[in-house]
PDB file of C-alpha atoms in Angstrom:
ATOM      1  CA  MET A   1      11.959   0.244  13.072  1.00  0.00           C
ATOM      2  CA  ALA A   2      13.070  -1.511  10.231  1.00  0.00           C
ATOM      3  CA  PHE A   3      16.041  -2.820   9.534  1.00  0.00           C
ATOM      4  CA  TRP A   4      15.804  -0.274   6.079  1.00  0.00           C
ATOM      5  CA  ASP A   5      15.485   2.807   8.104  1.00  0.00           C
ATOM      6  CA  ASN A   6      19.203   1.909   9.618  1.00  0.00           C
ATOM      7  CA  LEU A   7      20.469   2.295   6.339  1.00  0.00           C
ATOM      8  CA  PHE A   8      18.653   5.331   5.488  1.00  0.00           C
ATOM      9  CA  PRO A   9      18.253   7.183   8.426  1.00  0.00           C
ATOM     10  CA  GLY A  10      17.154  10.493   6.474  1.00  0.00           C
ATOM     11  CA  ARG A  11      14.125   9.078   4.482  1.00  0.00           C
ATOM     12  CA  ALA A  12      12.328   9.214   7.838  1.00  0.00           C
ATOM     13  CA  ALA A  13      14.456  12.121  10.401  1.00  0.00           C
ATOM     14  CA  GLN A  14      11.910  14.696   9.786  1.00  0.00           C
ATOM     15  CA  PHE A  15       9.235  12.166  11.144  1.00  0.00           C
ATOM     16  CA  ASP A  16       8.703  11.358  15.635  1.00  0.00           C
ATOM     17  CA  MET A  17       7.570   7.950  15.273  1.00  0.00           C
ATOM     18  CA  GLY A  18       9.147   7.670  18.904  1.00  0.00           C
ATOM     19  CA  GLY A  19       8.833   4.053  20.600  1.00  0.00           C
ATOM     20  CA  SER A  20      10.167   0.888  19.076  1.00  0.00           C
ATOM     21  CA  ALA A  21       8.855  -1.975  16.989  1.00  0.00           C
ATOM     22  CA  ALA A  22       7.136  -4.489  19.098  1.00  0.00           C
ATOM     23  CA  SER A  23       7.631  -7.970  17.963  1.00  0.00           C
ATOM     24  CA  ASN A  24       4.813  -9.272  17.796  1.00  0.00           C
ATOM     25  CA  THR A  25       2.329  -8.520  15.406  1.00  0.00           C
ATOM     26  CA  ILE A  26      -1.626  -8.537  14.308  1.00  0.00           C
ATOM     27  CA  ASP A  27      -2.351  -9.809  10.735  1.00  0.00           C
ATOM     28  CA  LEU A  28      -5.606  -8.938   9.867  1.00  0.00           C
ATOM     29  CA  THR A  29      -7.716 -11.584   8.274  1.00  0.00           C
ATOM     30  CA  LYS A  30     -10.868 -12.387   7.378  1.00  0.00           C
ATOM     31  CA  ARG A  31     -11.431 -14.102   9.897  1.00  0.00           C
ATOM     32  CA  ARG A  32     -10.634 -11.393  12.654  1.00  0.00           C
ATOM     33  CA  PRO A  33     -10.902  -8.147   9.903  1.00  0.00           C
ATOM     34  CA  SER A  34     -10.468  -5.637  12.737  1.00  0.00           C
ATOM     35  CA  VAL A  35      -8.734  -3.249  15.493  1.00  0.00           C
ATOM     36  CA  SER A  36      -9.312  -0.750  18.113  1.00  0.00           C
ATOM     37  CA  LEU A  37      -6.274   0.778  18.273  1.00  0.00           C
ATOM     38  CA  THR A  38      -7.372   3.025  20.884  1.00  0.00           C
ATOM     39  CA  LYS A  39      -7.659  -0.111  23.388  1.00  0.00           C
ATOM     40  CA  GLN A  40      -4.525  -1.363  22.225  1.00  0.00           C
ATOM     41  CA  GLY A  41      -3.119   2.031  23.881  1.00  0.00           C
ATOM     42  CA  ALA A  42      -1.570   2.864  20.301  1.00  0.00           C
ATOM     43  CA  ALA A  43      -3.911   5.981  19.337  1.00  0.00           C
ATOM     44  CA  THR A  44      -1.650   8.677  19.638  1.00  0.00           C
ATOM     45  CA  GLY A  45       2.365   9.602  17.996  1.00  0.00           C
ATOM     46  CA  ASN A  46       2.674   9.008  14.478  1.00  0.00           C
ATOM     47  CA  LEU A  47       1.603   6.232  13.146  1.00  0.00           C
ATOM     48  CA  ARG A  48       3.619   4.997   9.893  1.00  0.00           C
ATOM     49  CA  VAL A  49       1.969   2.681   6.858  1.00  0.00           C
ATOM     50  CA  ASN A  50       4.363   1.356   4.684  1.00  0.00           C
ATOM     51  CA  LEU A  51       3.323  -0.328   1.391  1.00  0.00           C
ATOM     52  CA  SER A  52       6.367  -2.822   0.319  1.00  0.00           C
ATOM     53  CA  TRP A  53       5.800  -5.358  -3.004  1.00  0.00           C
ATOM     54  CA  ARG A  54       7.634  -7.235  -4.211  1.00  0.00           C
ATOM     55  CA  MET A  55       7.115 -10.397  -7.424  1.00  0.00           C
ATOM     56  CA  ARG A  56       5.042 -13.414  -6.183  1.00  0.00           C
ATOM     57  CA  THR A  57       7.891 -16.783  -5.854  1.00  0.00           C
ATOM     58  CA  SER A  58       5.533 -19.186  -8.786  1.00  0.00           C
ATOM     59  CA  ASP A  59       6.957 -16.506 -11.105  1.00  0.00           C
ATOM     60  CA  LEU A  60      10.691 -16.637  -9.994  1.00  0.00           C
ATOM     61  CA  GLU A  61      10.170 -19.985 -10.025  1.00  0.00           C
ATOM     62  CA  GLY A  62       9.823 -20.190 -12.690  1.00  0.00           C
ATOM     63  CA  ARG A  63      12.545 -18.525 -14.171  1.00  0.00           C
ATOM     64  CA  SER A  64      14.835 -20.751 -12.488  1.00  0.00           C
ATOM     65  CA  ARG A  65      13.636 -23.478 -13.438  1.00  0.00           C
ATOM     66  CA  GLN A  66      14.292 -22.073 -17.106  1.00  0.00           C
ATOM     67  CA  SER A  67      17.602 -21.637 -16.597  1.00  0.00           C
ATOM     68  CA  GLY A  68      17.893 -25.001 -15.294  1.00  0.00           C
ATOM     69  CA  ARG A  69      16.738 -26.169 -18.907  1.00  0.00           C
ATOM     70  CA  LEU A  70      19.035 -24.008 -20.487  1.00  0.00           C
ATOM     71  CA  LEU A  71      22.049 -25.593 -18.637  1.00  0.00           C
ATOM     72  CA  ARG A  72      20.729 -29.657 -19.352  1.00  0.00           C
ATOM     73  CA  ASN A  73      20.564 -28.447 -23.053  1.00  0.00           C
ATOM     74  CA  PRO A  74      22.313 -25.953 -23.916  1.00  0.00           C
ATOM     75  CA  SER A  75      20.891 -25.514 -28.345  1.00  0.00           C
ATOM     76  CA  GLN A  76      17.762 -24.146 -26.629  1.00  0.00           C
ATOM     77  CA  PHE A  77      20.008 -21.308 -25.322  1.00  0.00           C
ATOM     78  CA  PHE A  78      19.088 -19.772 -29.781  1.00  0.00           C
ATOM     79  CA  LYS A  79      15.612 -20.411 -29.706  1.00  0.00           C
ATOM     80  CA  PRO A  80      13.435 -17.685 -29.827  1.00  0.00           C
ATOM     81  CA  GLU A  81      11.790 -17.636 -25.903  1.00  0.00           C
ATOM     82  CA  VAL A  82       8.265 -17.989 -26.230  1.00  0.00           C
ATOM     83  CA  VAL A  83       6.727 -14.462 -24.401  1.00  0.00           C
ATOM     84  CA  GLN A  84       3.975 -15.231 -21.419  1.00  0.00           C
ATOM     85  CA  ALA A  85       1.963 -12.294 -20.582  1.00  0.00           C
ATOM     86  CA  HIS A  86       2.612 -10.610 -17.136  1.00  0.00           C
ATOM     87  CA  THR A  87       6.006 -12.407 -16.549  1.00  0.00           C
ATOM     88  CA  GLN A  88       9.007  -9.961 -15.230  1.00  0.00           C
ATOM     89  CA  GLY A  89       9.451  -9.186 -18.203  1.00  0.00           C
ATOM     90  CA  MET A  90       6.494  -7.587 -19.233  1.00  0.00           C
ATOM     91  CA  VAL A  91       5.317  -6.165 -16.229  1.00  0.00           C
ATOM     92  CA  ASN A  92       6.691  -3.637 -14.321  1.00  0.00           C
ATOM     93  CA  VAL A  93       4.515  -2.825 -11.345  1.00  0.00           C
ATOM     94  CA  ASP A  94       4.198   0.874 -10.010  1.00  0.00           C
ATOM     95  CA  LEU A  95       2.515  -0.058  -6.751  1.00  0.00           C
ATOM     96  CA  ASP A  96       1.962   3.914  -5.433  1.00  0.00           C
ATOM     97  CA  LEU A  97      -0.185   4.317  -1.400  1.00  0.00           C
ATOM     98  CA  GLY A  98      -3.082   6.855  -1.640  1.00  0.00           C
ATOM     99  CA  CYS A  99      -5.671   8.040   1.599  1.00  0.00           C
ATOM    100  CA  LEU A 100      -8.835   9.376   1.319  1.00  0.00           C
ATOM    101  CA  TYR A 101      -9.299  11.596   4.329  1.00  0.00           C
ATOM    102  CA  GLU A 102     -12.632  13.168   5.995  1.00  0.00           C
ATOM    103  CA  LEU A 103     -11.379  15.447   9.071  1.00  0.00           C
ATOM    104  CA  LYS A 104     -14.261  16.552  11.713  1.00  0.00           C
ATOM    105  CA  ASP A 105     -14.783  19.497  10.150  1.00  0.00           C
ATOM    106  CA  GLY A 106     -16.555  18.208   7.201  1.00  0.00           C
ATOM    107  CA  SER A 107     -13.158  18.809   4.781  1.00  0.00           C
ATOM    108  CA  LYS A 108     -12.532  15.522   2.606  1.00  0.00           C
ATOM    109  CA  GLY A 109      -9.881  15.686   0.350  1.00  0.00           C
ATOM    110  CA  VAL A 110      -7.338  12.538  -1.063  1.00  0.00           C
ATOM    111  CA  VAL A 111      -2.796  12.166  -0.383  1.00  0.00           C
ATOM    112  CA  GLN A 112      -1.459  10.084  -3.297  1.00  0.00           C
ATOM    113  CA  PRO A 113       1.874  10.575  -5.511  1.00  0.00           C
ATOM    114  CA  LEU A 114      -0.684  11.578  -8.616  1.00  0.00           C
ATOM    115  CA  GLY A 115      -0.946  15.279  -8.540  1.00  0.00           C
ATOM    116  CA  GLY A 116       1.834  15.420  -5.620  1.00  0.00           C
ATOM    117  CA  PHE A 117      -0.678  15.805  -2.749  1.00  0.00           C
ATOM    118  CA  PHE A 118       1.845  14.768  -0.760  1.00  0.00           C
ATOM    119  CA  GLY A 119      -0.694  15.967   2.999  1.00  0.00           C
ATOM    120  CA  ASP A 120       0.214  17.709   6.104  1.00  0.00           C
ATOM    121  CA  LEU A 121       1.696  15.612   9.245  1.00  0.00           C
ATOM    122  CA  ASN A 122       1.598  18.864  11.479  1.00  0.00           C
ATOM    123  CA  GLY A 123      -1.380  21.323   9.778  1.00  0.00           C
ATOM    124  CA  ALA A 124      -4.750  19.557   8.547  1.00  0.00           C
ATOM    125  CA  PRO A 125      -5.610  16.813   7.649  1.00  0.00           C
ATOM    126  CA  TYR A 126      -2.375  15.694   9.671  1.00  0.00           C
ATOM    127  CA  VAL A 127      -1.968  12.803   7.263  1.00  0.00           C
ATOM    128  CA  LYS A 128       1.375  12.934   5.576  1.00  0.00           C
ATOM    129  CA  LEU A 129       2.704  11.220   2.612  1.00  0.00           C
ATOM    130  CA  SER A 130       7.373  10.262   2.410  1.00  0.00           C
ATOM    131  CA  GLY A 131       7.088   9.680  -0.760  1.00  0.00           C
ATOM    132  CA  ASP A 132       6.994   7.539  -4.264  1.00  0.00           C
ATOM    133  CA  ASP A 133       8.233   4.333  -4.247  1.00  0.00           C
ATOM    134  CA  ARG A 134       8.145   3.865  -8.402  1.00  0.00           C
ATOM    135  CA  PHE A 135      10.920   0.674  -8.698  1.00  0.00           C
ATOM    136  CA  GLY A 136       8.621  -1.384  -5.797  1.00  0.00           C
ATOM    137  CA  GLY A 137      12.081  -0.870  -3.106  1.00  0.00           C
ATOM    138  CA  SER A 138      12.643  -2.561   0.260  1.00  0.00           C
ATOM    139  CA  SER A 139      11.535   0.488   1.789  1.00  0.00           C
ATOM    140  CA  GLY A 140       8.108   0.987   0.240  1.00  0.00           C
ATOM    141  CA  GLU A 141       5.644   3.617   0.363  1.00  0.00           C
ATOM    142  CA  THR A 142       4.830   5.008   3.629  1.00  0.00           C
ATOM    143  CA  ILE A 143       2.166   7.635   5.058  1.00  0.00           C
ATOM    144  CA  PHE A 144       2.509   9.399   8.321  1.00  0.00           C
ATOM    145  CA  VAL A 145      -0.690  10.525  10.402  1.00  0.00           C
ATOM    146  CA  ASN A 146      -0.295  12.038  13.388  1.00  0.00           C
ATOM    147  CA  LEU A 147      -2.304  10.512  16.069  1.00  0.00           C
ATOM    148  CA  ASP A 148      -1.653  13.576  18.565  1.00  0.00           C
ATOM    149  CA  GLN A 149      -4.825  15.437  16.484  1.00  0.00           C
ATOM    150  CA  ARG A 150      -7.046  11.938  16.421  1.00  0.00           C
ATOM    151  CA  ASP A 151      -9.931  14.176  17.556  1.00  0.00           C
ATOM    152  CA  GLU A 152     -10.016  16.118  14.108  1.00  0.00           C
ATOM    153  CA  ILE A 153     -10.061  13.069  12.197  1.00  0.00           C
ATOM    154  CA  LYS A 154     -13.126  10.973  11.165  1.00  0.00           C
ATOM    155  CA  ARG A 155     -12.116   8.121   8.921  1.00  0.00           C
ATOM    156  CA  LEU A 156      -9.368   7.317   6.557  1.00  0.00           C
ATOM    157  CA  LEU A 157      -9.271   4.895   3.755  1.00  0.00           C
ATOM    158  CA  PHE A 158      -5.772   3.880   2.481  1.00  0.00           C
ATOM    159  CA  PHE A 159      -5.214   2.308  -0.651  1.00  0.00           C
ATOM    160  CA  VAL A 160      -3.373   0.791  -3.496  1.00  0.00           C
ATOM    161  CA  TYR A 161      -3.867   1.819  -7.057  1.00  0.00           C
ATOM    162  CA  ILE A 162      -1.626   0.784 -10.232  1.00  0.00           C
ATOM    163  CA  TYR A 163       0.048   3.912 -11.440  1.00  0.00           C
ATOM    164  CA  ASP A 164      -0.692   3.698 -15.355  1.00  0.00           C
ATOM    165  CA  GLN A 165       0.579   0.019 -16.105  1.00  0.00           C
ATOM    166  CA  THR A 166      -0.294  -3.450 -16.954  1.00  0.00           C
ATOM    167  CA  PRO A 167      -2.687  -4.632 -13.976  1.00  0.00           C
ATOM    168  CA  ALA A 168      -0.138  -6.904 -12.487  1.00  0.00           C
ATOM    169  CA  PHE A 169      -2.316  -7.379  -8.971  1.00  0.00           C
ATOM    170  CA  ASP A 170      -1.972 -11.113  -9.033  1.00  0.00           C
ATOM    171  CA  ARG A 171       2.066 -11.034 -10.081  1.00  0.00           C
ATOM    172  CA  THR A 172       2.283  -8.846  -7.320  1.00  0.00           C
ATOM    173  CA  HIS A 173       2.807  -9.932  -3.339  1.00  0.00           C
ATOM    174  CA  ALA A 174       1.259  -6.304  -1.126  1.00  0.00           C
ATOM    175  CA  LYS A 175       1.535  -6.275   2.060  1.00  0.00           C
ATOM    176  CA  ILE A 176       0.624  -3.003   4.403  1.00  0.00           C
ATOM    177  CA  THR A 177       1.889  -2.903   7.360  1.00  0.00           C
ATOM    178  CA  LEU A 178       1.271  -0.308  10.213  1.00  0.00           C
ATOM    179  CA  TYR A 179       3.437   0.917  13.202  1.00  0.00           C
ATOM    180  CA  PRO A 180       2.468   2.228  15.741  1.00  0.00           C
ATOM    181  CA  ASN A 181       3.635   4.861  18.176  1.00  0.00           C
ATOM    182  CA  ASN A 182       3.290   2.065  21.077  1.00  0.00           C
ATOM    183  CA  GLY A 183       2.363  -2.475  20.506  1.00  0.00           C
ATOM    184  CA  PRO A 184       2.608  -4.291  17.464  1.00  0.00           C
ATOM    185  CA  ARG A 185       2.173  -3.527  14.748  1.00  0.00           C
ATOM    186  CA  ILE A 186      -0.293  -4.410  12.330  1.00  0.00           C
ATOM    187  CA  GLU A 187      -0.148  -6.229   8.753  1.00  0.00           C
ATOM    188  CA  ILE A 188      -2.606  -7.065   6.066  1.00  0.00           C
ATOM    189  CA  GLU A 189      -1.950  -9.413   2.740  1.00  0.00           C
ATOM    190  CA  LEU A 190      -3.484  -8.198  -0.446  1.00  0.00           C
ATOM    191  CA  ASP A 191      -3.169 -11.687  -0.835  1.00  0.00           C
ATOM    192  CA  GLU A 192      -6.462 -12.444  -2.803  1.00  0.00           C
ATOM    193  CA  ARG A 193      -5.926 -13.246  -7.153  1.00  0.00           C
ATOM    194  CA  ALA A 194      -7.293 -10.251  -8.905  1.00  0.00           C
ATOM    195  CA  PRO A 195      -5.931 -10.074 -12.076  1.00  0.00           C
ATOM    196  CA  GLN A 196      -7.911  -6.922 -14.022  1.00  0.00           C
ATOM    197  CA  ALA A 197      -7.894  -5.344 -10.585  1.00  0.00           C
ATOM    198  CA  ARG A 198      -5.993  -1.298 -10.656  1.00  0.00           C
ATOM    199  CA  SER A 199      -7.097  -0.290  -7.237  1.00  0.00           C
ATOM    200  CA  CYS A 200      -7.436  -1.940  -4.056  1.00  0.00           C
ATOM    201  CA  ALA A 201      -8.418  -0.852  -0.350  1.00  0.00           C
ATOM    202  CA  VAL A 202      -6.928  -2.041   1.777  1.00  0.00           C
ATOM    203  CA  PHE A 203      -8.515  -0.678   5.072  1.00  0.00           C
ATOM    204  CA  SER A 204     -10.061   1.155   6.728  1.00  0.00           C
ATOM    205  CA  VAL A 205      -9.725   3.789  10.361  1.00  0.00           C
ATOM    206  CA  ASP A 206     -12.733   5.557  11.728  1.00  0.00           C
ATOM    207  CA  ASN A 207     -13.219   7.351  15.340  1.00  0.00           C
ATOM    208  CA  ILE A 208     -16.043   6.555  16.950  1.00  0.00           C
ATOM    209  CA  LYS A 209     -17.075   8.350  19.829  1.00  0.00           C
ATOM    210  CA  GLY A 210     -12.880   8.472  20.254  1.00  0.00           C
ATOM    211  CA  ASP A 211     -12.731   4.508  19.180  1.00  0.00           C
ATOM    212  CA  LEU A 212     -10.038   4.714  16.531  1.00  0.00           C
ATOM    213  CA  THR A 213     -10.561   0.755  14.789  1.00  0.00           C
ATOM    214  CA  VAL A 214      -8.688  -0.067  11.742  1.00  0.00           C
ATOM    215  CA  ARG A 215     -10.932  -1.769   9.544  1.00  0.00           C
ATOM    216  CA  ARG A 216      -9.113  -4.571   7.026  1.00  0.00           C
ATOM    217  CA  GLU A 217     -11.379  -3.817   3.727  1.00  0.00           C
ATOM    218  CA  VAL A 218      -9.090  -5.782   1.068  1.00  0.00           C
ATOM    219  CA  ARG A 219     -11.822  -4.403  -1.535  1.00  0.00           C
ATOM    220  CA  PHE A 220      -9.796  -4.327  -5.457  1.00  0.00           C
ATOM    221  CA  VAL A 221     -11.682  -2.670  -8.661  1.00  0.00           C
ATOM    222  CA  TYR A 222     -11.225  -2.314 -11.515  1.00  0.00           C
ATOM    223  CA  GLY A 223     -11.289   1.408 -11.448  1.00  0.00           C
ATOM    224  CA  PHE A 224      -9.836   3.634  -9.811  1.00  0.00           C
ATOM    225  CA  GLN A 225      -9.923   6.327  -6.970  1.00  0.00           C
ATOM    226  CA  ALA A 226     -13.024   7.344  -8.215  1.00  0.00           C
ATOM    227  CA  GLU A 227     -14.172   3.520  -8.245  1.00  0.00           C
ATOM    228  CA  LEU A 228     -13.196   3.599  -4.679  1.00  0.00           C
ATOM    229  CA  ASP A 229     -14.759   7.367  -3.675  1.00  0.00           C
ATOM    230  CA  ARG A 230     -18.010   6.512  -4.564  1.00  0.00           C
ATOM    231  CA  LEU A 231     -17.992   2.727  -3.298  1.00  0.00           C
ATOM    232  CA  TYR A 232     -16.683   3.991   0.768  1.00  0.00           C
ATOM    233  CA  GLY A 233     -19.357   7.015  -0.323  1.00  0.00           C
ATOM    234  CA  TRP A 234     -16.451  10.415  -0.246  1.00  0.00           C
ATOM    235  CA  GLY A 235     -18.002  12.912  -2.987  1.00  0.00           C
ATOM    236  CA  LEU A 236     -14.660  13.764  -4.178  1.00  0.00           C
ATOM    237  CA  GLN A 237     -15.070  15.063  -7.653  1.00  0.00           C
ATOM    238  CA  TRP A 238     -11.873  13.436 -10.144  1.00  0.00           C
ATOM    239  CA  GLY A 239     -10.299  14.244 -12.918  1.00  0.00           C
ATOM    240  CA  ARG A 240      -6.996  12.570 -14.422  1.00  0.00           C
ATOM    241  CA  GLY A 241      -4.221  12.836 -12.978  1.00  0.00           C
ATOM    242  CA  TYR A 242      -0.306  12.578 -13.785  1.00  0.00           C
ATOM    243  CA  LYS A 243       3.341  12.017 -12.517  1.00  0.00           C
ATOM    244  CA  THR A 244       5.637  14.342 -12.712  1.00  0.00           C
ATOM    245  CA  LYS A 245       9.171  11.974 -14.483  1.00  0.00           C
ATOM    246  CA  ALA A 246      11.108  10.325 -12.214  1.00  0.00           C
TER     247      ALA A 246
END
């Protein structure tokens, strides 16, 4: 369990996560793109999938250097600042976590903040979004998957998209962390630079003959969910969606 869960116990109290956070981590990379939850003994209980992000260190260092120059040369304070693209002041990034699902009975859909499709943990699709973090807080966004109903799940695709803002994946450091009910946590870094991308398929979960396998995708696209749908053959109908005001 992350430290912020202790600070805000009510946020996840409705979900029975069970167990305790493992001290070791499995990093999914290009060299090691997949891991079996079943073979890890982690295919039961609630799988917690967390998205967190922060501004890249290079941007913060740039601001620090600028402050240092002002201290050394106070007259620079009165000169107008040169506005550059993709600075923290220019870009307000709202990353959203979503999940495309397909069940064994053929039903398909999406769980995401956009449109208020928050899902259901104890009923179909057995996937639920806990809330929508629009500010990149330390807790980020979390989706729960009820793996006790794994026999009902055929495949899942977890993705991240930038809602109605300037594309800025190259200016944010985003990470997906999977917390199984048992065994080590699994981390996937969105570490590839894709400055114009608006969406990214991060990882998939496939149920093949009872074996639940997590596979790293990290495929950036320049459109939104409809483009991810076409890329992975989901076959849903998409329309323009909006969020309610925060």
